[in-house]
CSV table of C-alpha atoms and ligand atoms in Angstrom, one decimal:
chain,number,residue,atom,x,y,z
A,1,UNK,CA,-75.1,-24.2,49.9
A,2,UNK,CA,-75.9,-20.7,49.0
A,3,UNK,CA,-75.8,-19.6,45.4
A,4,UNK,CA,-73.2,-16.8,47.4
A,5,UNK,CA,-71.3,-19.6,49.2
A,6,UNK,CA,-70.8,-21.3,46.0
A,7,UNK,CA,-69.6,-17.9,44.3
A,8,UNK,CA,-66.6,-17.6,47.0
A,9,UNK,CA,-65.6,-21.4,46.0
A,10,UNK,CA,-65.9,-20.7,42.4
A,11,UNK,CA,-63.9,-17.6,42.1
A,12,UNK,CA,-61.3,-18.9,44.6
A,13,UNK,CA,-60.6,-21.6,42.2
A,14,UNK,CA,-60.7,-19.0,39.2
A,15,UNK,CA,-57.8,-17.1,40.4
A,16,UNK,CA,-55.4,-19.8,39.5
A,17,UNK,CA,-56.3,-18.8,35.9
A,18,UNK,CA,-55.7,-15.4,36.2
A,19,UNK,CA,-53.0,-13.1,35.7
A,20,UNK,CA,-53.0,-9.6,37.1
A,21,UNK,CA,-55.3,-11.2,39.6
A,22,UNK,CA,-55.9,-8.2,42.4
A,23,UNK,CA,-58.5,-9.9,45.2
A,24,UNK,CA,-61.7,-8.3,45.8
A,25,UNK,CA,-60.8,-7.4,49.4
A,26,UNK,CA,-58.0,-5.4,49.0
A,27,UNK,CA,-59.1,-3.7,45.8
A,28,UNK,CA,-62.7,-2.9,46.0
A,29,UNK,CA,-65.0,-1.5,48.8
A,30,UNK,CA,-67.2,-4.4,48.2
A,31,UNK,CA,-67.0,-7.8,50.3
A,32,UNK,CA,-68.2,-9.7,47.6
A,33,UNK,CA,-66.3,-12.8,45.5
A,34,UNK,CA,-65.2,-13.1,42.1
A,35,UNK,CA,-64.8,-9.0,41.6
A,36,UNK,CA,-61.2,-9.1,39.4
A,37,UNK,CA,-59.7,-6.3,38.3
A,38,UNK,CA,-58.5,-6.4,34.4
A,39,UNK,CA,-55.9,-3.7,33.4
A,40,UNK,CA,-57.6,-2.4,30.2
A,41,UNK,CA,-55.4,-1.2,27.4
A,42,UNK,CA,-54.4,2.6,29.1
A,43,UNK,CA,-53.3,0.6,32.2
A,44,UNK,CA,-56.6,1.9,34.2
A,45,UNK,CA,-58.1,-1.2,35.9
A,46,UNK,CA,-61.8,-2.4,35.1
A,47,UNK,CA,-63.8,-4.6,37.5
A,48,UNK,CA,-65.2,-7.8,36.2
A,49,UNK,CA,-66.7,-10.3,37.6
A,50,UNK,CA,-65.0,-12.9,37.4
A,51,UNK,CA,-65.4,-17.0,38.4
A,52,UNK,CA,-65.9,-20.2,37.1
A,53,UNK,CA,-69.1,-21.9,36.2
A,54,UNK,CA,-67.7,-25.4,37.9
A,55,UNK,CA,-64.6,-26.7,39.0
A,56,UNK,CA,-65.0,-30.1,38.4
A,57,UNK,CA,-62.7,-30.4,36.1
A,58,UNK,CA,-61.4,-34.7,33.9
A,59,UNK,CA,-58.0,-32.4,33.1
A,60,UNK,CA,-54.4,-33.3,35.0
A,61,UNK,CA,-52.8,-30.2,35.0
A,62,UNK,CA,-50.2,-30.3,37.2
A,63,UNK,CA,-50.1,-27.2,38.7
A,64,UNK,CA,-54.0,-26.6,38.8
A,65,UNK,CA,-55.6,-26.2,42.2
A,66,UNK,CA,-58.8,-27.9,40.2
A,67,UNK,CA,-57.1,-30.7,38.5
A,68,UNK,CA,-58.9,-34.1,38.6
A,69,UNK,CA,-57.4,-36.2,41.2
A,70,UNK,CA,-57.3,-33.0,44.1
A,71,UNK,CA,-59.7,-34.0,46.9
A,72,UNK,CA,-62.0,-30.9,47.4
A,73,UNK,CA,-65.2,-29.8,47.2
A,74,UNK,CA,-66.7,-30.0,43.3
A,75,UNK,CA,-69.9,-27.9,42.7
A,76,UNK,CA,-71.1,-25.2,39.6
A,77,UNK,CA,-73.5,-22.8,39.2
A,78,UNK,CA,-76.3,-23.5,36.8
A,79,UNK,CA,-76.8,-20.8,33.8
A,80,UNK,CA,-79.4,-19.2,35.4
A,81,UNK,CA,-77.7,-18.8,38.9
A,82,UNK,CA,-74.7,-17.3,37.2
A,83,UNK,CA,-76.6,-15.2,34.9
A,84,UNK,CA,-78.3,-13.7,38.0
A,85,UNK,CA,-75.6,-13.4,40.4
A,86,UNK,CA,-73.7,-11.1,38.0
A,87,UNK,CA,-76.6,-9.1,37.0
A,88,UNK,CA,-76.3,-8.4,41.1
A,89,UNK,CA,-72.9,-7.2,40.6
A,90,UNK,CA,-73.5,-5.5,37.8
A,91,UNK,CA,-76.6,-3.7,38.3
A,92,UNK,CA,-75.3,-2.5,41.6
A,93,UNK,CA,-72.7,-0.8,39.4
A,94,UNK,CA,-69.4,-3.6,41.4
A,95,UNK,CA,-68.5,-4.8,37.9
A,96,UNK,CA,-67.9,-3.7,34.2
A,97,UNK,CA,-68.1,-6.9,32.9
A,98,UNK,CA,-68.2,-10.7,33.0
A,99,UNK,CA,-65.2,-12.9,32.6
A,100,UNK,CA,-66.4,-16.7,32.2
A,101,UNK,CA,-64.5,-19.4,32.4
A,102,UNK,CA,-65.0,-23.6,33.9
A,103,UNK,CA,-63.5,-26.5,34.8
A,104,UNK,CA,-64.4,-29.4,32.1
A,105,UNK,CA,-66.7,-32.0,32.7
A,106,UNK,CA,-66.3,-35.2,30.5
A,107,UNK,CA,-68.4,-33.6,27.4
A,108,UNK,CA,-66.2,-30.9,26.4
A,109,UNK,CA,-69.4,-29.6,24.6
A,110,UNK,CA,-71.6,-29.9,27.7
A,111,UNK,CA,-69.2,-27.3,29.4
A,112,UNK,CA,-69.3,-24.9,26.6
A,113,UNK,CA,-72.8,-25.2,26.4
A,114,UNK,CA,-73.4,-24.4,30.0
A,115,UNK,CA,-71.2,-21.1,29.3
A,116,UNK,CA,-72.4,-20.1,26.0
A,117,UNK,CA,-76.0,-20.4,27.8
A,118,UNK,CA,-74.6,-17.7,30.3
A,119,UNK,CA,-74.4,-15.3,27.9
A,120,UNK,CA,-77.3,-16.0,25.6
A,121,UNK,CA,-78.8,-15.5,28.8
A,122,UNK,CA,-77.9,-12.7,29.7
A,123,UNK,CA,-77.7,-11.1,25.9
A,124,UNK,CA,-80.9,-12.2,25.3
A,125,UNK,CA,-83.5,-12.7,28.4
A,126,UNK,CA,-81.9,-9.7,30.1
A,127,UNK,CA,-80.6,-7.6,27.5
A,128,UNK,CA,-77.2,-6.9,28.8
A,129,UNK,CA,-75.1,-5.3,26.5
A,130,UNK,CA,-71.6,-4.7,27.9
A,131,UNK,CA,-68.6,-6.6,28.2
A,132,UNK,CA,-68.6,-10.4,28.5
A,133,UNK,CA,-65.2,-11.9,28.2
A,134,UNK,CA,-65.4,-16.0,27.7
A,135,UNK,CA,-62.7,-18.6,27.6
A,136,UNK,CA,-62.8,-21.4,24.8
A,137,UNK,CA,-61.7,-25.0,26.2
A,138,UNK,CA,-59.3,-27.2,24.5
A,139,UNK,CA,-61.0,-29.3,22.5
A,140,UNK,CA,-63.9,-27.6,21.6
A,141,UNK,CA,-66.4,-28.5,18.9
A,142,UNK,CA,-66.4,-25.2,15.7
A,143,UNK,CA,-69.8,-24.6,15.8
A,144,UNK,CA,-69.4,-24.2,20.3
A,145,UNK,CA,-66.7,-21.4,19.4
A,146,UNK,CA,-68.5,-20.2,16.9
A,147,UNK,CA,-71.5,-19.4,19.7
A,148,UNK,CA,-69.2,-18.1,22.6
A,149,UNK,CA,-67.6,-15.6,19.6
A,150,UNK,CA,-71.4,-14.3,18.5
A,151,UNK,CA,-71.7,-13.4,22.3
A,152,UNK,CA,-68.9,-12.1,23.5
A,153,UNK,CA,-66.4,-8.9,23.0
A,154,UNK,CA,-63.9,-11.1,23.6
A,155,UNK,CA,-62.5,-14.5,23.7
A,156,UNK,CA,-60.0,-16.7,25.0
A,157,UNK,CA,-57.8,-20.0,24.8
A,158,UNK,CA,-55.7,-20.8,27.6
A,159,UNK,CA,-52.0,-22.1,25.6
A,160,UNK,CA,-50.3,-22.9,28.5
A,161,UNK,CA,-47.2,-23.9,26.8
A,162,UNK,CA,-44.9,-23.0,23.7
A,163,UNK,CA,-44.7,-26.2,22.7
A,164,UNK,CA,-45.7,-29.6,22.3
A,165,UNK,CA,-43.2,-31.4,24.4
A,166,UNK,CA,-43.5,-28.3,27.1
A,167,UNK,CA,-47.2,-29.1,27.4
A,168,UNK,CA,-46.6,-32.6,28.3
A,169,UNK,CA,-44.4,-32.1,30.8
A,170,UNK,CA,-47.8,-30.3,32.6
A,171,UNK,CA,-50.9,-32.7,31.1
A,172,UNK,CA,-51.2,-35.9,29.6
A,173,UNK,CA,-55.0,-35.1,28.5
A,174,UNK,CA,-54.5,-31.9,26.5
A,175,UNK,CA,-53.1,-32.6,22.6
A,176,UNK,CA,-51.0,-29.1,21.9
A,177,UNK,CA,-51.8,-29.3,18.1
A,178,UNK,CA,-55.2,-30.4,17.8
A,179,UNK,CA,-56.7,-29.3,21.3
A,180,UNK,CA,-55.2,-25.9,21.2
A,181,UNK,CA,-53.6,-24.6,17.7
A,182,UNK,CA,-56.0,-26.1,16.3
A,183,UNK,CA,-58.6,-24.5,17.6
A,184,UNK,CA,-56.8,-20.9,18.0
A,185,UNK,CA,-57.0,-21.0,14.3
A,186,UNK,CA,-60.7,-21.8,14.1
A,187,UNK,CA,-60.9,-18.7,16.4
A,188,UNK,CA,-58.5,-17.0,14.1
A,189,UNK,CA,-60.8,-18.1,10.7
A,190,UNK,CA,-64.1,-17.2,12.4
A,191,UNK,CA,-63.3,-13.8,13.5
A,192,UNK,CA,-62.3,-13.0,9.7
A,193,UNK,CA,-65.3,-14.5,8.3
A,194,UNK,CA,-67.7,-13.0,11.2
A,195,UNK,CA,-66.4,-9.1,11.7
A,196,UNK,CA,-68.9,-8.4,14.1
A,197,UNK,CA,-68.1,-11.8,16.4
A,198,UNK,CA,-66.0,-11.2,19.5
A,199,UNK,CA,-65.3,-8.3,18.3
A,200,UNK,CA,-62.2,-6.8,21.0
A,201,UNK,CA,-60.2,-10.3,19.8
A,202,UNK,CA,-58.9,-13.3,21.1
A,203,UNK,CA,-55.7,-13.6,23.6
A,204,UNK,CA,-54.2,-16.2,25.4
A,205,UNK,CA,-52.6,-17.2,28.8
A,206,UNK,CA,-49.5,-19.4,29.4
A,207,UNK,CA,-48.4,-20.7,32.5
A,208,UNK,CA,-44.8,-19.4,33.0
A,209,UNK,CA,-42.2,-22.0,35.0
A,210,UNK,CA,-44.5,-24.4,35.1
A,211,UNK,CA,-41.8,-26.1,32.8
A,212,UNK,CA,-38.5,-25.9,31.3
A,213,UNK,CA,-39.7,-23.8,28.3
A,214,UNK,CA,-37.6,-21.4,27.8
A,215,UNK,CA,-38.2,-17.1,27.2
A,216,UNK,CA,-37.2,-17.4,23.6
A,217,UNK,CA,-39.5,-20.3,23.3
A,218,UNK,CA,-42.2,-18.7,24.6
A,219,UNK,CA,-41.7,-15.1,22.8
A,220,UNK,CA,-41.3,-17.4,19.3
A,221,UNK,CA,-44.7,-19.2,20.2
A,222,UNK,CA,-46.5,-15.7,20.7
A,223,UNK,CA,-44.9,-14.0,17.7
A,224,UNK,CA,-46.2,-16.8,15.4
A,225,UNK,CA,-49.4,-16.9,17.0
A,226,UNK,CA,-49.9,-12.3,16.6
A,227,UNK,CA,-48.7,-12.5,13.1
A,228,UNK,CA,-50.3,-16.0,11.7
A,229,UNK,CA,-53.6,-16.0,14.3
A,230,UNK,CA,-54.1,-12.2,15.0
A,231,UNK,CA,-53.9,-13.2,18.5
A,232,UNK,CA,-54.2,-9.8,20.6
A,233,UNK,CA,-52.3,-10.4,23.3
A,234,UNK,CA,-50.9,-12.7,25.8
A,235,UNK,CA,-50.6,-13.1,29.7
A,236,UNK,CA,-48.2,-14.0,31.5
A,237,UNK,CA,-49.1,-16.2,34.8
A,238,UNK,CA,-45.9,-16.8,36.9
A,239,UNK,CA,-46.3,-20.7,38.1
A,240,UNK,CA,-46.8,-21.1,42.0
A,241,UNK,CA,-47.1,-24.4,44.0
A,242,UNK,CA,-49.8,-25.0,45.4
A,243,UNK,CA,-50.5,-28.0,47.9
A,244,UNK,CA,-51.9,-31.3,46.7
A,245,UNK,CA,-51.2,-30.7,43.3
A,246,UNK,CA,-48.2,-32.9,41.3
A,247,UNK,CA,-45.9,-29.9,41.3
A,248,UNK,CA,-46.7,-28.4,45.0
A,249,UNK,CA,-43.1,-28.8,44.9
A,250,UNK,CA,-42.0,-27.3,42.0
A,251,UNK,CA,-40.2,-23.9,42.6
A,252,UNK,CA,-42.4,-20.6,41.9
A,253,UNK,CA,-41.4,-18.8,39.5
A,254,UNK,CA,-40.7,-15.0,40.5
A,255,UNK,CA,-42.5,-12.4,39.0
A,256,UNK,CA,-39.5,-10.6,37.7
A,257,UNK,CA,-39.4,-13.1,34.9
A,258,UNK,CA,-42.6,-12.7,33.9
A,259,UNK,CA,-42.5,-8.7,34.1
A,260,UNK,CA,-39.9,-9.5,31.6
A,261,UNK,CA,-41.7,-11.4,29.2
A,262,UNK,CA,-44.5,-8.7,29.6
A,263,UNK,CA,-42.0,-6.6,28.3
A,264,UNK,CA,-40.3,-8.1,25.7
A,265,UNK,CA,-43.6,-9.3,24.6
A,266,UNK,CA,-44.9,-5.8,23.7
A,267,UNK,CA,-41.6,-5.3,21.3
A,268,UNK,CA,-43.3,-8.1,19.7
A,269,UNK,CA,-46.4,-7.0,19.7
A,270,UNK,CA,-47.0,-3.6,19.8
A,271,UNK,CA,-43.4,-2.5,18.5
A,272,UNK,CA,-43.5,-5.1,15.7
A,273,UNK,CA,-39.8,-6.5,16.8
A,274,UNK,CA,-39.0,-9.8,15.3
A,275,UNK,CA,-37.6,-12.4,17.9
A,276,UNK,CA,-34.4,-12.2,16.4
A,277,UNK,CA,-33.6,-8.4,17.2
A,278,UNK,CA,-33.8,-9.3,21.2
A,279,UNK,CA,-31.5,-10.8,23.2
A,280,UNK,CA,-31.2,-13.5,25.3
A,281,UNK,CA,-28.3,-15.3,27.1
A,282,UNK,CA,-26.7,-18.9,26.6
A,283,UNK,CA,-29.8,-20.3,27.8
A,284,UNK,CA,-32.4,-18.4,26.0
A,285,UNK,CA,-33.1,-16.3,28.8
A,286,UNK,CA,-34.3,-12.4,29.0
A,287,UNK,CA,-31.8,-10.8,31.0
A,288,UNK,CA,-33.6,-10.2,34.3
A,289,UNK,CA,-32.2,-6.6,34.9
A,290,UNK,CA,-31.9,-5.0,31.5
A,291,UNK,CA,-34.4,-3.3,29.5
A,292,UNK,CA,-34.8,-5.4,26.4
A,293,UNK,CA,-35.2,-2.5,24.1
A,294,UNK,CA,-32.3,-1.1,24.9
A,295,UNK,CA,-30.4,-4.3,24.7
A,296,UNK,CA,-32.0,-4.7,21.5
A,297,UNK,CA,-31.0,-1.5,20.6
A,298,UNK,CA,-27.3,-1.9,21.2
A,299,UNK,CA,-26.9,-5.0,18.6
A,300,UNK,CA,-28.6,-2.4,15.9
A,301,UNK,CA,-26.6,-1.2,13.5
A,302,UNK,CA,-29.4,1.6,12.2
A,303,UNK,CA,-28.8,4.3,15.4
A,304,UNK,CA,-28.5,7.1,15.3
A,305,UNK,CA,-31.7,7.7,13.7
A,306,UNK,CA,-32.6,11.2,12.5
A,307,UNK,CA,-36.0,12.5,13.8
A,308,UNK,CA,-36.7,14.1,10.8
A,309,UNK,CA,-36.1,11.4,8.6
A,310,UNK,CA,-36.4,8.3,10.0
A,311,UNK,CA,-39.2,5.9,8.7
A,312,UNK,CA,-41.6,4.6,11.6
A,313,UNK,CA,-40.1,1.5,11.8
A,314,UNK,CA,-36.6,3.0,12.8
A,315,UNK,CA,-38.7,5.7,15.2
A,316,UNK,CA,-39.9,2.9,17.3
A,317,UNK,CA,-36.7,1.2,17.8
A,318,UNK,CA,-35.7,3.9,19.7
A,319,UNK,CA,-35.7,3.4,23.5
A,320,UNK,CA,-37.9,6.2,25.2
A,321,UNK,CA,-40.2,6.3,21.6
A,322,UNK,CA,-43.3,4.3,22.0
A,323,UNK,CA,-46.2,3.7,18.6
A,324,UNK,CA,-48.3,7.0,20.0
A,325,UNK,CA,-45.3,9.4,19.8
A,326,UNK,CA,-43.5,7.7,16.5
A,327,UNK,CA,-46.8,8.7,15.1
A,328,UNK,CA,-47.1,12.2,15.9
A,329,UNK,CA,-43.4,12.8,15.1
A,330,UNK,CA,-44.2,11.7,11.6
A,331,UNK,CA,-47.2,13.8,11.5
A,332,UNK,CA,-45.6,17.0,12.5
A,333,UNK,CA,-42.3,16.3,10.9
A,334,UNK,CA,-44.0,17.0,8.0
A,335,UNK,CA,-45.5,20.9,8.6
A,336,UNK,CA,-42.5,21.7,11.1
A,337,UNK,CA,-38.9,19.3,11.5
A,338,UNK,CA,-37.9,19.1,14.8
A,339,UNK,CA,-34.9,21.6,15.8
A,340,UNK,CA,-35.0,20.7,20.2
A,341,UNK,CA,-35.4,18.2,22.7
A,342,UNK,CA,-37.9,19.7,24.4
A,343,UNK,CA,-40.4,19.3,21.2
A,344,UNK,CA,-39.8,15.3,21.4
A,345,UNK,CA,-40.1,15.6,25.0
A,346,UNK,CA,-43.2,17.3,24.7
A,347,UNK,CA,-44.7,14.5,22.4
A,348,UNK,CA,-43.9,11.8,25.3
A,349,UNK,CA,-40.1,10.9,24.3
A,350,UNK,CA,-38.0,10.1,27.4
A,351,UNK,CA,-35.2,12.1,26.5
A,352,UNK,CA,-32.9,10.4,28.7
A,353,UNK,CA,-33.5,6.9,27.2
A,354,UNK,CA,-33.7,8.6,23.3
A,355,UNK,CA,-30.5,11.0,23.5
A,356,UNK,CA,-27.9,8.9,22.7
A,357,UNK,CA,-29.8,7.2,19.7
A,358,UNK,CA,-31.1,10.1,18.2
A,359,UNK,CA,-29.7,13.0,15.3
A,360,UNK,CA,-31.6,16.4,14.7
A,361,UNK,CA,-30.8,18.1,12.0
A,362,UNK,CA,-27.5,15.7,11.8
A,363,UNK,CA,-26.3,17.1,15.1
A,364,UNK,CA,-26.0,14.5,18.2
A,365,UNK,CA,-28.3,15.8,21.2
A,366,UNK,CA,-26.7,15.7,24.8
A,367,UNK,CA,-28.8,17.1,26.8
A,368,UNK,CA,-32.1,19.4,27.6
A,369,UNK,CA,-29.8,21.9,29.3
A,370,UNK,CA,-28.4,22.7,26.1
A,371,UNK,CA,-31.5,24.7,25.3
B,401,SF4,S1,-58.3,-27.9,32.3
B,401,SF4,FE1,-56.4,-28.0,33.6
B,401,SF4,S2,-56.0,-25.8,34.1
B,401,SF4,FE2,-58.2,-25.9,33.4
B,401,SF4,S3,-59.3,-26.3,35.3
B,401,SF4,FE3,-58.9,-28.3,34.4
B,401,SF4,S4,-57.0,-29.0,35.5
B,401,SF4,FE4,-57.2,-26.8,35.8
């Protein structure tokens, strides 16, 4: 088989550990597998190549097109093969970057090895400097993660679950403590020791439905895991069935409820909500058709806020006030206080969203037309 026949296999069975996963053919020019397009932080989308180095895989995941006892056909690429095949992409100018993950073969070391040789590789015998993105396995040795994290911008450990008993209902050969929080942690303890190692962070990805977790579960997990492990971010991967597998009839999960989470999530993370401050219904769930903030918002007793006064913290809570413009109304406030709408509105405040929790000058605001 071709190193290019191989590829399509290989990134076929990486989509399944994707999220935001956009195919090559209906998002690039280029006929060519494994080209995934990441949504970088401004919500522009960056090509990466993206596969897996094998899918053999010992793991049981449930859900998982590669898991052990599936009947399929099992090959990898070597370092050198890989190493090569991207430098096609990337040379040609199809990709940005390289996003590396694999199936695990029964040395969990052996697998990192063959990764972390990847990108020394490529770092070293090619000189490639740009973005390589690699995922950590379960069970990993320290010293393995320390490698991948002295390679790559960024690195990753797939959760899966919130918790302990929701990650046994999906694998009986993954231990939640010591496979995975354990080794977030390392990741966590590294990167303060080693400034310069994997230097745009570590996220993670949790399969969503998969399941009986539940959203307030799942946004507790996270929230521990950006304030105790400086975890960057999280993704969101809404379960589908897929034939052969233990759960091919287990119902999909619909990608409402993971927009949801999405959303939610950034209150969290970006916002600096604590879980309590959203709200959920009698069985934990986001309410599919509500904005969270302003739900949020509605159980606050701090509204209305005056623009003029208001510490950041307040500004933020505000529905149609995001991080960017809470800053720059603090940093004008201060030469200039705001008198009209249209100076918010000019900052990026949705106006519509903000009027009824906002004060200027101790007067309500209704409305631009006022002006
Ligand atoms: S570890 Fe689990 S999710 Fe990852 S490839 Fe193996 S079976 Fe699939």
């Amino acid at each position: 088989m071709s190193t290019l026949e191989k590829m399509q296999v290989l990134a076929d069975s990486a989509q399944y550990d994707l999220c935001d996963y956009v195919s090559h053919s209906k998002s690039s020019q280029v006929n060519l597998p494994g080209i995934y397009h990441a949504t970088g932080h401004n919500g522009c989308k960056i090509p990466l190549f993206k596969t897996l180095m094998s899918n053999k895989c010992k793991n049981d995941c449930k859900y998982c097109i590669n898991q052990s006892k599936r009947d399929f056909t099992r090959l990898e690429l070597s370092p050198e093969e890989l190493a090569k095949a991207f430098l096609h992409y990337y040379n040609n100018g199809y990709v940005n970057g390289l996003f590396l993950s694999s199936g695990i073969s029964n040395e969990i070391d052996e697998t990192m090895n063959k990764t972390i040789e990847t990108a020394r590789i490529l770092r070293r015998d090619y000189g490639y400097q740009d973005y390589i993105h690699l995922k950590i396995i379960p069970g990993s040795s320290k010293d393995s993660i320390k490698r991948a994290m002295s390679l790559a911008n960024r690195v990753s450990l797939n959760i899966e679950a919130a918790t302990k008993d929701g990650l046994s209902e999906i694998t009986s050969t993954k231990d939640y403590n010591k496979d995975i929080l354990k080794r977030i942690d390392w990741m966590h303890q590294i990167a303060k020791k080693n400034p310069d190692y994997a230097k745009s962070g570590h996220t993670t990805q949790l399969i969503v439905g998969a399941n009986d977790e539940s959203d307030y579960e799942i946004l507790k997990r996270m929230d521990s895991l950006y304030r105790k492990a400086d975890l960057r971010r999280s993704y969101f991967s809404a379960f589908s069935p897929v034939e052969g597998t233990d759960f091919e009839k287990r119902e999909a999960c619909s990608s409402d409820r993971t927009a949801q989470l999405y959303h939610a999530d950034a209150l969290l993370n970006d916002y600096k909500f604590k879980v309590k401050e959203l709200v959920f219904d009698e069985d934990d769930k986001l309410f599919l058709n509500e904005d969270p903030k302003i739900l949020a918002a509605r159980e606050m007793d701090i509204f209305p806020v005056e623009i003029n006064t208001a510490p950041y913290r307040e500004l933020i809570r505000v529905p149609g006030i995001g991080p960017k413009s809470a800053r720059r109304i603090m940093s004008i406030r201060k030469k200039m206080p705001f008198k009209k709408l249209e100076d918010l509105q000019k900052l990026g405040v949705v106006i519509k969203r903000a009027e009824p929790y906002i004060q200027l000058e101790g007067a309500y605001q209704n409305s631009l037309d006022n002006y």
